[in-house]
C-alpha atoms as a PDB file:
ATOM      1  CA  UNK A   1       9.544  -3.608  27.235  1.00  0.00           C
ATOM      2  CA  UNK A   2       8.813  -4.106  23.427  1.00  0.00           C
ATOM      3  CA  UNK A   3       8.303  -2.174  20.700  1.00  0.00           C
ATOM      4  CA  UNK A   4       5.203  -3.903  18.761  1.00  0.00           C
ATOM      5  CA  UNK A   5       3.516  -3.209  15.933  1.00  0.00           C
ATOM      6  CA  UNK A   6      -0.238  -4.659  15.249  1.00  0.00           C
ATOM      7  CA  UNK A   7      -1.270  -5.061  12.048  1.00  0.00           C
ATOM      8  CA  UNK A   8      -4.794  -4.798  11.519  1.00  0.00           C
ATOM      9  CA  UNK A   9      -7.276  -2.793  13.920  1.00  0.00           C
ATOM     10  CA  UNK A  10      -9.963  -5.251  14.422  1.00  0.00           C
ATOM     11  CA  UNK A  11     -11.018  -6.975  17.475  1.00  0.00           C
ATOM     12  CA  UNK A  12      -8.342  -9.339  17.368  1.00  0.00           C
ATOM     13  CA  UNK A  13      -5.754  -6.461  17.006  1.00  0.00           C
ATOM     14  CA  UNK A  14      -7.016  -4.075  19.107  1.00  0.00           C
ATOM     15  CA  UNK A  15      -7.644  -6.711  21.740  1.00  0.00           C
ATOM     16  CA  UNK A  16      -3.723  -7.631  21.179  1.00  0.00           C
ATOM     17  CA  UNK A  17      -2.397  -4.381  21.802  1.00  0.00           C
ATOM     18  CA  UNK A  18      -4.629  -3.827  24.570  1.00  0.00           C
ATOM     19  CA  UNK A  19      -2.875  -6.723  26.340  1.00  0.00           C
ATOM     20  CA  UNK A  20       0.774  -6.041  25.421  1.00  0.00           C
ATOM     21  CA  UNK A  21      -0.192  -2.107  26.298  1.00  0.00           C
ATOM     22  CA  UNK A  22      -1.164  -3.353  30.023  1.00  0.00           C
ATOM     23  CA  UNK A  23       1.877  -5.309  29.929  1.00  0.00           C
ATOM     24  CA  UNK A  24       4.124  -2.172  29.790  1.00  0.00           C
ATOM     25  CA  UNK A  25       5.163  -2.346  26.080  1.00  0.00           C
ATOM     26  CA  UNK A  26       4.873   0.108  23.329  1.00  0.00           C
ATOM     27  CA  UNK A  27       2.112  -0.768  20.824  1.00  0.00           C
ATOM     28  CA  UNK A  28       0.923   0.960  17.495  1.00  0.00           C
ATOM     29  CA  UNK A  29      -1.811  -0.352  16.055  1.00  0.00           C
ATOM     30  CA  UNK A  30      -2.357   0.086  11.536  1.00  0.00           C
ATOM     31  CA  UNK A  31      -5.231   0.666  10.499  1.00  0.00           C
ATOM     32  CA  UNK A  32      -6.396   1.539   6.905  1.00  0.00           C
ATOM     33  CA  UNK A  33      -9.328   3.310   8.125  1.00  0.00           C
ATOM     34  CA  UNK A  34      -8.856   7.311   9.090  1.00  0.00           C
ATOM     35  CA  UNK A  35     -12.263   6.994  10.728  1.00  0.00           C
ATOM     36  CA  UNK A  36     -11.048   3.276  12.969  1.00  0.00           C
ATOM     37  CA  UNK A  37      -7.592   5.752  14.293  1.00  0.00           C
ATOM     38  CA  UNK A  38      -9.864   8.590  15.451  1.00  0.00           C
ATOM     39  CA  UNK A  39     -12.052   6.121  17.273  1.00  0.00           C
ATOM     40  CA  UNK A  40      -9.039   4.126  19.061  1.00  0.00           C
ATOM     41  CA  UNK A  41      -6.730   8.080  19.660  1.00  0.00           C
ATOM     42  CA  UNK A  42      -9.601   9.750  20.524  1.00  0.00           C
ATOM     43  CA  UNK A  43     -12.106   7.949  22.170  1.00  0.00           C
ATOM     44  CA  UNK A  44      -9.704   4.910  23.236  1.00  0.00           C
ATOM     45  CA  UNK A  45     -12.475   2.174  21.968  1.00  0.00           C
ATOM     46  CA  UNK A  46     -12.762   0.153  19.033  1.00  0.00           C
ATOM     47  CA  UNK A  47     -15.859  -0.440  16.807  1.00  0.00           C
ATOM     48  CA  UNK A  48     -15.856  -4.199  17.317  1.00  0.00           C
ATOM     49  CA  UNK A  49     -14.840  -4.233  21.346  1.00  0.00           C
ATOM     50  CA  UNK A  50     -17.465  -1.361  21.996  1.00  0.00           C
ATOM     51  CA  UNK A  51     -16.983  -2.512  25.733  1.00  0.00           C
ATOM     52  CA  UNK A  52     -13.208  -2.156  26.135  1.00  0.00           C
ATOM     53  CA  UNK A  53     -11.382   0.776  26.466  1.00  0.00           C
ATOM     54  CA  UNK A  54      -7.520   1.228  25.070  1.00  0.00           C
ATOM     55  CA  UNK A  55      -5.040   2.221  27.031  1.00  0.00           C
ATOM     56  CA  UNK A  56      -3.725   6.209  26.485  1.00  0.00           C
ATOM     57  CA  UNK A  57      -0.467   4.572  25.295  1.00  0.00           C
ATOM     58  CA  UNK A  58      -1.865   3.074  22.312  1.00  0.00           C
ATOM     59  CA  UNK A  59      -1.301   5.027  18.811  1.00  0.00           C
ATOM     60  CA  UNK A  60      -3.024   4.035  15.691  1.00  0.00           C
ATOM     61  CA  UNK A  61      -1.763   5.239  12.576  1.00  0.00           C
ATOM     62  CA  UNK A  62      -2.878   4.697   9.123  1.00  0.00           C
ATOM     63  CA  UNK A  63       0.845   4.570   7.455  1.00  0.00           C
ATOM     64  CA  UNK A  64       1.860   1.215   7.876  1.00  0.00           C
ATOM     65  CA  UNK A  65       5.791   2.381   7.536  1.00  0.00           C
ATOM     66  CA  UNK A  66       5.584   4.220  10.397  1.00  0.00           C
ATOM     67  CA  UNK A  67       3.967   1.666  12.791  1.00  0.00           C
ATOM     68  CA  UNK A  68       6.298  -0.902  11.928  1.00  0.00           C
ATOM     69  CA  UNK A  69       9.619   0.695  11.472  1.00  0.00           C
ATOM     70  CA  UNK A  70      11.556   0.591  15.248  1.00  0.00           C
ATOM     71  CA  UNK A  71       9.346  -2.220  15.972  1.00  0.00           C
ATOM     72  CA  UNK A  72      10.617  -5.366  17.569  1.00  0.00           C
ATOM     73  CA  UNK A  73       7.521  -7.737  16.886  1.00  0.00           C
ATOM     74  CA  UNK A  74       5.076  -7.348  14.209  1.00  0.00           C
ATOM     75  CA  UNK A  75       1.564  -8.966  14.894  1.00  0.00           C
ATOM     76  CA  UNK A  76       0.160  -9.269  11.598  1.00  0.00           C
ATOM     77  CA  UNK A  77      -3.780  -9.308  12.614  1.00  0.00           C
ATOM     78  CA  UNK A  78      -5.490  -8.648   8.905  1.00  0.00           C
ATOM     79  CA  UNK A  79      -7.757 -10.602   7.695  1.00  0.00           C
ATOM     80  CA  UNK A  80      -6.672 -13.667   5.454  1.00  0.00           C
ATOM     81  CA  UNK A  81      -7.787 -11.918   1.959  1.00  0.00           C
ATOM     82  CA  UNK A  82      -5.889  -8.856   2.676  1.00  0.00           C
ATOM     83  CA  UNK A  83      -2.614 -10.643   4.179  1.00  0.00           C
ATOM     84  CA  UNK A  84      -0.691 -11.034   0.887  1.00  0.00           C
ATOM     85  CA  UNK A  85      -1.413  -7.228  -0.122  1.00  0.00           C
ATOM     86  CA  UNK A  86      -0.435  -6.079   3.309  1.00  0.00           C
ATOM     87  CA  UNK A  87       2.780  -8.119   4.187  1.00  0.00           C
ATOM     88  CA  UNK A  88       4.008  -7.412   0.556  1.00  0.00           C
ATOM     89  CA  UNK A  89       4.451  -3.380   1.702  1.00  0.00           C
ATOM     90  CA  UNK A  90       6.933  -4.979   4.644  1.00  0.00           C
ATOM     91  CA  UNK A  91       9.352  -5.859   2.120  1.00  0.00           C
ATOM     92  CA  UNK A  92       9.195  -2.143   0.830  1.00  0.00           C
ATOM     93  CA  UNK A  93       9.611  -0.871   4.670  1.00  0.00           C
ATOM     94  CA  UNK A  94      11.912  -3.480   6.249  1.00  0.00           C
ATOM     95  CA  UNK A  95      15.331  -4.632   5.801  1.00  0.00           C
ATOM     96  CA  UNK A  96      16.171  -5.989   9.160  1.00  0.00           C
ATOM     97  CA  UNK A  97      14.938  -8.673  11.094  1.00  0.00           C
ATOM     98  CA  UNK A  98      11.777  -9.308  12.716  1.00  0.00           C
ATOM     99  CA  UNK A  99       9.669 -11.656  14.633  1.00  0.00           C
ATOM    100  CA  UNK A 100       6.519 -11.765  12.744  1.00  0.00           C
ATOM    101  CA  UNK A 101       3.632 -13.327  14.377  1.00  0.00           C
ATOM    102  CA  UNK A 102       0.654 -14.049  11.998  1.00  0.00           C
ATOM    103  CA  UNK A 103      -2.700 -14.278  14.485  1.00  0.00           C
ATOM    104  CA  UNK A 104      -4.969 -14.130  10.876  1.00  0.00           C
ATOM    105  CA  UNK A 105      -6.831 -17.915  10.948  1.00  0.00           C
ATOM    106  CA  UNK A 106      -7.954 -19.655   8.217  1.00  0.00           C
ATOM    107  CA  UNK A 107      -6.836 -20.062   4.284  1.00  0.00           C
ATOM    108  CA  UNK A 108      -7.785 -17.293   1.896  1.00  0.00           C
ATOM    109  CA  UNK A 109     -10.618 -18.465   0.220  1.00  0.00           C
ATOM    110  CA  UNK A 110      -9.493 -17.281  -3.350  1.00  0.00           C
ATOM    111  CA  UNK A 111      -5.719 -19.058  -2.948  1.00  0.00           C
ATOM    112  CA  UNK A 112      -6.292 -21.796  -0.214  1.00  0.00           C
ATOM    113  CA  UNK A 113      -2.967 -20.852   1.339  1.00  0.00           C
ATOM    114  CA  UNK A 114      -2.828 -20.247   4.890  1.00  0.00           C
ATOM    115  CA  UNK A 115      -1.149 -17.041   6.250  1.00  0.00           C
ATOM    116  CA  UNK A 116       2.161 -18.636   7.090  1.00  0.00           C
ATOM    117  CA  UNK A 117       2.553 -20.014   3.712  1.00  0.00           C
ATOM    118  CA  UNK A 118       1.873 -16.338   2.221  1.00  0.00           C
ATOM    119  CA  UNK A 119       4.015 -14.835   4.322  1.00  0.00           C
ATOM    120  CA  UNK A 120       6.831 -17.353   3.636  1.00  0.00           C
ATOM    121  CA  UNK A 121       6.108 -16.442  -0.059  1.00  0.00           C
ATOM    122  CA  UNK A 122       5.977 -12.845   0.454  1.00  0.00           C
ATOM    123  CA  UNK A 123       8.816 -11.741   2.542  1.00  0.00           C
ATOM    124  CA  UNK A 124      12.042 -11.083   1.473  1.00  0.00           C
ATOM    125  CA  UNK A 125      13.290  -9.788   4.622  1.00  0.00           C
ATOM    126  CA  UNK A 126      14.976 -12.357   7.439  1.00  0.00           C
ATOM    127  CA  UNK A 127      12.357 -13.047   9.949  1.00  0.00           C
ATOM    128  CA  UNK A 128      11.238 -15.715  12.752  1.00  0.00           C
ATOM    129  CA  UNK A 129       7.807 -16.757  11.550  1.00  0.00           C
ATOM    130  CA  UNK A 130       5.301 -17.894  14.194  1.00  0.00           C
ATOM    131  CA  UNK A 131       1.847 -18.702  13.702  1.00  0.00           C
ATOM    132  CA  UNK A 132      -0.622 -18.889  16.006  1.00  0.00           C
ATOM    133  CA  UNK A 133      -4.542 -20.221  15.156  1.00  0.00           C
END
């Protein structure tokens, strides 16, 4: 059992940590909206799956330091123009390793780079970098 963080409370992230939640591991979800947390703690749903329910297990916070910090595996699930903004506070959080596994698709459409690329710019922490699309 894992300790996982989710980055990003969308459908892609909440569907993620409903998955690895069934699976048995530990999941908090970030979200930067107050409003998205009270939905997923309290009501176990998520505006954009309004047919799944998340498991009791599930936490969603909206301080990214404390979702990540313990965590063994980071899925980074923000949308491409936020990525750089976001994965810059890891560096501010993080001094250890981590497997960081960007599940974001597509370049940004202001920079062109793909999230891999930004997070190989951006971190200054050792990590495994996998990227899924």
């Amino acid at each position: 059992m894992n300790n996982i963080a989710v980055v990003g409370s969308g459908s892609w992230g909440s569907a993620i940590a409903i998955y690895l939640a069934e699976k048995g591991h530990n999941v908090k979800i970030w979200s930067f909206s107050e409003e998205e947390c009270d939905k997923i703690n309290n009501e176990k749903k998520c505006v954009f799956l309004p047919k799944a329910k998340i498991p009791d297990t599930v936490e969603c916070l909206t301080d990214l330091e404390k979702v990540i910090e313990g965590s063994d595996i980071i899925f980074h699930v923000t949308p491409s123009k936020f990525t750089r903004e976001t994965i810059k506070k890891y560096n501010m959080i993080e001094n250890g390793e981590k497997v960081v596994l960007a599940v974001s698709g597509g370049p940004d459409s202001i920079c062109m780079l793909t999230i891999l690329e930004k997070l190989r710019e951006e971190l200054h922490f050792k990590i495994v970098v996998a990227h899924i699309n």
